[in-house]
Coordinates of C-alpha atoms in Angstrom, one line a residue:
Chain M
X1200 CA 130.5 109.6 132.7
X1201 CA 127.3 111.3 131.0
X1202 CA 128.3 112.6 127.0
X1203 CA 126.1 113.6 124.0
X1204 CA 126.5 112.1 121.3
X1205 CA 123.8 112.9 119.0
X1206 CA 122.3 116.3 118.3
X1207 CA 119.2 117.3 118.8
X1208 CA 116.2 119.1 120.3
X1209 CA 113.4 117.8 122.3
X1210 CA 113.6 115.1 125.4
X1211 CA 116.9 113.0 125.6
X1212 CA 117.0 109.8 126.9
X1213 CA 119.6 107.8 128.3
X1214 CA 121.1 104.7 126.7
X1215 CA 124.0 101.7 127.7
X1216 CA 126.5 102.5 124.7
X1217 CA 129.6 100.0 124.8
X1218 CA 128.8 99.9 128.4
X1219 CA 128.9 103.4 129.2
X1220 CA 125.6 105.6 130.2
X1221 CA 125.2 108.0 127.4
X1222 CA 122.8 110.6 127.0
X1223 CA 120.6 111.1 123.4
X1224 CA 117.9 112.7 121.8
X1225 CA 114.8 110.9 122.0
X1226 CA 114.0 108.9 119.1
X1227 CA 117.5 108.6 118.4
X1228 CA 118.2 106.0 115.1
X1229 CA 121.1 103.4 115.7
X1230 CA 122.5 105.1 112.2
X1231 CA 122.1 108.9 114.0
X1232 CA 124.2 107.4 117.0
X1233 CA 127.5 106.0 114.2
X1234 CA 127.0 108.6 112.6
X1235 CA 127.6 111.5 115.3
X1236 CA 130.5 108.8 116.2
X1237 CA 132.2 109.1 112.9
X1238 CA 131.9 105.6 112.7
X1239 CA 132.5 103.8 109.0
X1240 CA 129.0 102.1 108.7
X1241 CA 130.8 98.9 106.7
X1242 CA 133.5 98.4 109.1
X1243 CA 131.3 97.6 112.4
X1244 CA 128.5 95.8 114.0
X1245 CA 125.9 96.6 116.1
X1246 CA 124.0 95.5 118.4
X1247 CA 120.9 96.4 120.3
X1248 CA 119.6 94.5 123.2
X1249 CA 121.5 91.8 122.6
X1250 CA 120.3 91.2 119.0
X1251 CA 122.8 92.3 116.3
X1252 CA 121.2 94.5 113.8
X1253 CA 121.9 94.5 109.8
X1254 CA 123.7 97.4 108.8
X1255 CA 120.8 97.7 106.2
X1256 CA 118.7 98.3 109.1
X1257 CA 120.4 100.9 111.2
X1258 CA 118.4 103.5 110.1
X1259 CA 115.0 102.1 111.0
X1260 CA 116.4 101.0 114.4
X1261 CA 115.0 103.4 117.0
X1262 CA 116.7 103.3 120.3
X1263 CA 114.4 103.4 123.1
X1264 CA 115.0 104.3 127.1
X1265 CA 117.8 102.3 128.9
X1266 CA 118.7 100.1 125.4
X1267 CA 122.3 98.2 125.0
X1268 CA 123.6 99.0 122.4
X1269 CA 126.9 97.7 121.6
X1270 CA 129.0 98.6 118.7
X1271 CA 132.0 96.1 118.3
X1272 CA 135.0 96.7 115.4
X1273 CA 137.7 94.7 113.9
X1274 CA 141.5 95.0 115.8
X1275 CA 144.8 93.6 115.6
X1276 CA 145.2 90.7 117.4
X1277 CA 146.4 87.1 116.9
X1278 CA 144.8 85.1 119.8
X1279 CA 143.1 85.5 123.5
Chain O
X103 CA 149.8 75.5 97.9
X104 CA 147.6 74.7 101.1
X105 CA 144.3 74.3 100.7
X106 CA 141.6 74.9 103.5
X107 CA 138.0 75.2 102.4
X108 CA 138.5 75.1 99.1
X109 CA 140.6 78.3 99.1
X110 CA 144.3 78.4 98.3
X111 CA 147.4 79.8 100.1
X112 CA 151.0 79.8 98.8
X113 CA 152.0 81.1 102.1
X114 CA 152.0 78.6 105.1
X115 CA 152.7 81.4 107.3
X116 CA 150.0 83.2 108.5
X117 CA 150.4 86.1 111.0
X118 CA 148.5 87.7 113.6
X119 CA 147.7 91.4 113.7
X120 CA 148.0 92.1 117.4
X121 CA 150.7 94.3 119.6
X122 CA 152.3 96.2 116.5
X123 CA 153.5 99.5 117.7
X124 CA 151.7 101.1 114.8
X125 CA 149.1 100.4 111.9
X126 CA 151.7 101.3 109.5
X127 CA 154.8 99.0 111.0
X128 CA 151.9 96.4 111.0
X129 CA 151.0 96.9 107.1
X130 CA 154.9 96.5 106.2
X131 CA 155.7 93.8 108.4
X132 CA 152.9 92.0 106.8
X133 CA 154.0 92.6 103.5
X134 CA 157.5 91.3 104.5
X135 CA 155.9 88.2 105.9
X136 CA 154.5 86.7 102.5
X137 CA 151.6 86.0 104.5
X138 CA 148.1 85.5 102.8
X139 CA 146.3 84.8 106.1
X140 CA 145.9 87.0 108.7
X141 CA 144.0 87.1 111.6
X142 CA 142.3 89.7 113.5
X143 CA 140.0 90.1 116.8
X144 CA 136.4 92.0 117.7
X145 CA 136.3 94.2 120.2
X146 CA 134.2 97.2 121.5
X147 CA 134.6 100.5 119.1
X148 CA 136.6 103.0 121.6
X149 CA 133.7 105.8 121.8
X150 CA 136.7 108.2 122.4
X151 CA 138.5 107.2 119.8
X152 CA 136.7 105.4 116.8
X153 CA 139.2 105.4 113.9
X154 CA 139.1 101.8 112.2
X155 CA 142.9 101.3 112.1
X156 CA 143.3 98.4 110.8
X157 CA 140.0 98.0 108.4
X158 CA 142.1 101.1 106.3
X159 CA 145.5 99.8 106.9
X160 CA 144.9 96.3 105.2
X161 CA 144.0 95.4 101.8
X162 CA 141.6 92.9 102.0
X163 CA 142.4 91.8 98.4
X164 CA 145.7 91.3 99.5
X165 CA 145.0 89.9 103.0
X166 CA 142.6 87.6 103.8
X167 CA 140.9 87.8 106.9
X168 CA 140.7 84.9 110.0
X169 CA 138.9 86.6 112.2
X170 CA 139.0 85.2 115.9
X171 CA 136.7 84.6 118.6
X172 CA 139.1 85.8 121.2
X173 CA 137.6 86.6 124.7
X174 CA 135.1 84.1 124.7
X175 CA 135.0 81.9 127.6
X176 CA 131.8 79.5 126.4
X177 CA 130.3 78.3 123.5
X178 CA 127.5 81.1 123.6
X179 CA 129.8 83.9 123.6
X180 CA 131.9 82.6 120.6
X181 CA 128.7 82.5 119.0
X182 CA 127.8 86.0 119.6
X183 CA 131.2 87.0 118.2
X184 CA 131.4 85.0 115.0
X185 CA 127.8 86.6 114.3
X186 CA 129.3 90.2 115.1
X187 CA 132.1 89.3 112.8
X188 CA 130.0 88.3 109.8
X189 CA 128.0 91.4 110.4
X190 CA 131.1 93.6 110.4
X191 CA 131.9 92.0 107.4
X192 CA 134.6 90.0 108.1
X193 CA 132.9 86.7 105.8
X194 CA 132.2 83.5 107.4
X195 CA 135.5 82.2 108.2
X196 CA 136.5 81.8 111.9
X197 CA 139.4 80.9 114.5
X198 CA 137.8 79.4 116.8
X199 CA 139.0 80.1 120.2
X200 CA 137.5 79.7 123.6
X201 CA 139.7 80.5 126.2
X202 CA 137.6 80.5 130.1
X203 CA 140.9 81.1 131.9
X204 CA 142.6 84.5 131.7
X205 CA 145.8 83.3 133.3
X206 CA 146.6 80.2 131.0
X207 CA 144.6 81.2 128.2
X208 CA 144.9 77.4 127.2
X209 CA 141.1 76.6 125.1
X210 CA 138.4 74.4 126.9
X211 CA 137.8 71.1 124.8
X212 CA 134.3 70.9 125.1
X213 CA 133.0 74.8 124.7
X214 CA 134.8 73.8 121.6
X215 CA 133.4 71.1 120.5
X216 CA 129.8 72.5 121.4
X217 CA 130.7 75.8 119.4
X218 CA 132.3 74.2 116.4
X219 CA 129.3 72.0 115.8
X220 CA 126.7 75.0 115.8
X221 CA 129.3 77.6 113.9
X222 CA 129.6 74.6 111.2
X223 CA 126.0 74.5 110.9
X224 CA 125.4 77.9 110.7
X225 CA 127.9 77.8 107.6
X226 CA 130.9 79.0 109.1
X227 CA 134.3 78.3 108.3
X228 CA 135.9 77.0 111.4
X229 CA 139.6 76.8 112.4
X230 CA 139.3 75.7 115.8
X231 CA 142.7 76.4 118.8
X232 CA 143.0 73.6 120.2
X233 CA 145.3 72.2 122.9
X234 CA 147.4 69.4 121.8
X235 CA 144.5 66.5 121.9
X236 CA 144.6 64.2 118.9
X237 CA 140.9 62.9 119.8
X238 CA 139.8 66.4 119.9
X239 CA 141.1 67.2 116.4
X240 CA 139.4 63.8 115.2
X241 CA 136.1 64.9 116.7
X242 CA 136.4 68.5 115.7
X243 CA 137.3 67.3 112.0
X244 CA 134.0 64.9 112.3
X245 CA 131.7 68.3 113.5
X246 CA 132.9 69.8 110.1
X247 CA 136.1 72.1 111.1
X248 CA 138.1 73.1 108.1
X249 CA 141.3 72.8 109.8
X250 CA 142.7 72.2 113.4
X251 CA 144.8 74.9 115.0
X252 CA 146.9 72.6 117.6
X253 CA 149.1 75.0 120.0
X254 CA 152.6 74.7 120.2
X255 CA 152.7 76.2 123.7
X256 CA 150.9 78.9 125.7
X257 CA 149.8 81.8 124.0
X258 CA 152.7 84.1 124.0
X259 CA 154.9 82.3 125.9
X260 CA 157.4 82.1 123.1
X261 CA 158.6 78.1 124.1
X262 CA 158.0 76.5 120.7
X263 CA 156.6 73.3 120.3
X264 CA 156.3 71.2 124.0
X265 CA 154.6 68.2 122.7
X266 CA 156.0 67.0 119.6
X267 CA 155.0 63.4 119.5
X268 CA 151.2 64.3 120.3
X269 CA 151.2 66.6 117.6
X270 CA 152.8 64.4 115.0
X271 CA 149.9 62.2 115.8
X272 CA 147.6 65.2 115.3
X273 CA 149.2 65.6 111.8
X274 CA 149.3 61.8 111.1
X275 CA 145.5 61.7 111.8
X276 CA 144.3 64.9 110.1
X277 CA 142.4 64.6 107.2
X278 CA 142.2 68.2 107.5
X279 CA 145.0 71.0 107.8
X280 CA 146.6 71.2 110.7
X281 CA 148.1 74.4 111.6
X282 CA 150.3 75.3 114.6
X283 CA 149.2 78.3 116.3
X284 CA 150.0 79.9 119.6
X285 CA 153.5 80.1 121.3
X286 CA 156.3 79.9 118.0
X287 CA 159.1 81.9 119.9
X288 CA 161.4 82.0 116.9
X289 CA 162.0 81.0 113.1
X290 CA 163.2 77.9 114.0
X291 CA 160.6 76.6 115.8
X292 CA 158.9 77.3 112.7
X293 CA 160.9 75.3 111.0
X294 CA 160.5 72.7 113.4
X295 CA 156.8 72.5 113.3
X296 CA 156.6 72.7 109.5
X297 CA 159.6 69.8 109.3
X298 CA 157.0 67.8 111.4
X299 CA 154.3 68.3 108.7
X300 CA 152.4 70.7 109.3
X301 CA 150.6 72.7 106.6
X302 CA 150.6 76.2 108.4
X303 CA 152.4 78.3 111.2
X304 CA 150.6 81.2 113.2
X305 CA 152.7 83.6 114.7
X306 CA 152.4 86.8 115.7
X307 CA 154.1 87.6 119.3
X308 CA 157.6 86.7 118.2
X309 CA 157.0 89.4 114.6
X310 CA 154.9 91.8 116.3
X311 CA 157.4 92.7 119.2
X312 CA 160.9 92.1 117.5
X313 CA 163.7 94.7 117.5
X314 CA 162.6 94.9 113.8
X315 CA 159.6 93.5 113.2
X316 CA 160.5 93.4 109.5
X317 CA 163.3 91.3 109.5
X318 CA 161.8 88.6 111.9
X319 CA 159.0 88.3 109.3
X320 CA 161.2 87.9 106.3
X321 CA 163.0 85.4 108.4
X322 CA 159.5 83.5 109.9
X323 CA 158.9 83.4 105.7
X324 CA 162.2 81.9 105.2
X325 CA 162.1 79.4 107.7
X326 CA 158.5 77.9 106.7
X327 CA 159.5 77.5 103.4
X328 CA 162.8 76.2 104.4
X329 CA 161.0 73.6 106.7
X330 CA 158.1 72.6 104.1
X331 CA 160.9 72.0 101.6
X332 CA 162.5 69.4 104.0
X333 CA 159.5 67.7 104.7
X334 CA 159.0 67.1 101.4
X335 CA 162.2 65.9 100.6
X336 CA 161.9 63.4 103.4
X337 CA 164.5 63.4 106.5
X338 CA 166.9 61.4 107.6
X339 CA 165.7 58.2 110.1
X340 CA 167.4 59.6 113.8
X341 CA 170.0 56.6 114.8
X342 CA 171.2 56.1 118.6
X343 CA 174.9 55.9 117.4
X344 CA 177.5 57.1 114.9
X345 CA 176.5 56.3 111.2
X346 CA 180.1 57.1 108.8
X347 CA 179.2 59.5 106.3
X348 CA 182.1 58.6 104.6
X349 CA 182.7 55.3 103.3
X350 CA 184.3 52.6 105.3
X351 CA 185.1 50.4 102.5
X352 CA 188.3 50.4 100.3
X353 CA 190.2 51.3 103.6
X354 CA 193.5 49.4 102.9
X355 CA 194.5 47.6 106.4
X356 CA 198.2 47.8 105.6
X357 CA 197.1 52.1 105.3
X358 CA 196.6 51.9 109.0
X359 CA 199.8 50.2 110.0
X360 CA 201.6 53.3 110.8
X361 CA 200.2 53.4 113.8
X362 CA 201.4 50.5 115.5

C-alpha cells in the first residue's frame, strides 16, 4: 500500500515508514512526517536509517529517497 | 518500603500494562492495584491509528514507568530498544528481557548477560527476566543490575512458582532485589512468592484478563501485603509429623481411664 502522508507540491519521493512504502514530498522533514501523523512529538521516538534521532532534531532531519524511518511508541504490555 | 536504585516503592506489587480491554479499565485497575511500578512495552506507532493510549491514560507522577525490552531476541536489539525508550522518554530504567524463542518465550542467559553489561554502562537502570539460575543472578548483580527479575513460570502460563528451592537460593544470594515476574496465576501464588522473600511481584496476565480486573488487583494488593507481613514475622519450621498445638502436659492419667 502507497499513502500520502505529508502535503505538498513539487516531486515526492518514496520512503520505508514503519515498514510500509509511503509516498512524500521531497525534502520532507522527519517533524513534517509526525506531524501530518498527528503524532505527540514527546511521546515517540524516531528513527532514521537505523540511527535514532533527538526529538530536538526532527525538524532539521531531511528524509531522503528510500530512507527507514521508524517511529516506535510506548504500549501496554508486561513481558514478551 | 523496597528500595531499587535508590528509589522507593511502598507497593511490592508491580503490574504490567498489557491485554486490558480498554485504556480506561487499565487506568482503574491500576489504581485498585496500589501499584507504584508499572511496566510498559515499545512497539511501532500504528500509521492507521496513532493515538498514544496509554502515554494519556497514565500519570506518570503517579506511575512509574519500567519500560521493557520485549521482542528482542539478542543483545543488539535490546539495545536498540532501551535507546528508543529513553528517547521516547520513558527515563533510563529498563526490564530487561531477551526472549529468542517465540514459543517458550523463556530469556536466553547470555544475550543477557552481554546486554546487561553494556545497558549498565550506558547508565541504564537494569531489571533483568531471568530464568530461575542463581549463578546468573550472581553474575548479572556483579555486571551492575539493580535487581533480578527471576520467573516463576512461563510467561503467561498462569502455574505460579515451579522452582521454589532454586529461587529461595536466588533470594538467599541477592544482594540486590529480587522480584518474581512472569507466570503468577493467582493471589496466592503471590503470596507464596512474597512468603519466600521476595521483595516484589510482577503480574499482569492473571489482572489484565479477570472477570473483573478490579477486584483481582485489590486482591493481588492484599495478598503481597499479606505475604510480606508473614515473612517478616518469621514462619513456622515445616515438621514430617504431628506437633500438638495443645499442650500435652497436666493430662491426668486417671482422666483417661474411662476408656478402658
Amino acid at each position: 500500500m502507497t499513502t500520502s502522508v505529508a502535503k505538498g507540491t513539487g516531486k515526492h519521493m518514496q520512503i520505508i515508514l514503519n515498514g510500509e512504502k509511503r509516498e512524500v514530498p521531497g525534502q520532507s522533514t522527519l517533524e513534517q512526517i509526525i506531524i501530518a501523523l498527528g503524532l505527540e512529538k514527546a511521546t515517540i521516538a524516531a528513527e532514521c536509517d537505523g540511527s535514532i534521532v533527538d526529538r530536538d532534531q526532527y525538524a532539521g532531519q531531511v528524509l531522503s529517497e528510500g530512507m527507514r524511518v521508524e517511529l516506535i511508541r510506548f504500549v501496554g504490555g508486561g513481558a514478551c | 518500603m523496597l528500595t531499587i536504585a535508590g528509589r522507593t516503592f511502598r507497593s511490592r506489587l508491580f503490574v504490567g500494562t498489557g491485554k486490558f480491554q480498554s485504556a480506561a479499565v487499565m487506568r482503574q485497575t491500576l489504581e485498585a492495584s496500589g501499584a507504584e511500578m508499572v511496566t510498559v512495552a515499545l512497539r511501532r506507532v500504528e500509521l492507521d491509528n496513532p493515538a498514544d493510549a496509554i502515554m494519556q491514560a497514565l500519570d506518570r507522577q503517579r506511575f512509574f514507568f519500567l519500560p521493557n525490552t520485549s521482542g528482542a531476541r539478542n543483545a543488539d536489539e535490546a539495545l536498540r530498544l532501551a535507546r528508543l525508550s529513553r528517547a521516547a522518554g520513558g527515563g533510563n530504567w529498563l526490564k530487561l528481557e531477551v526472549t529468542p524463542d517465540p514459543r517458550t518465550l523463556l530469556p536466553d542467559p547470555v544475550e543477557t548477560l552481554v546486554a546487561c553489561r553494556r545497558l549498565v554502562a550506558e547508565g541504564f537502570v537494569v531489571l533483568p527476566y531471568i530464568n530461575v539460575d542463581p549463578v546468573l543472578a550472581l553474575r548479572l548483580q556483579d555486571e551492575g543490575a539493580a535487581a533480578v527479575m527471576p520467573l516463576a513460570a512461563p510467561i503467561g502460563s498462569n502455574l505460579g512458582m515451579l522452582d521454589a528451592v532454586q529461587t529461595a537460593i536466588i533470594i538467599e544470594q541477592a544482594r540486590v532485589p529480587v522480584v518474581i515476574d512472569a507466570g503468577i496465576g493467582s493471589p496466592s501464588q503471590a503470596a507464596a512468592a512474597m512468603e519466600m522473600g521476595a521483595d516484589a511481584v510482577l503480574v499482569n496476565t492473571a489482572i489484565a484478563v479477570a472477570g473483573d480486573p478490579l477486584r483481582m488487583a485489590a486482591a493481588f494488593a492484599q495478598a503481597v501485603t499479606a505475604g510480606r507481613d508473614a515473612f517478616l514475622a518469621g514462619l513456622p519450621a515445616r515438621e514430617t509429623g504431628a506437633q500438638a498445638s495443645s499442650p500435652l502436659t497436666g493430662i491426668s492419667p486417671a482422666r483417661l481411664d474411662f476408656l478402658q
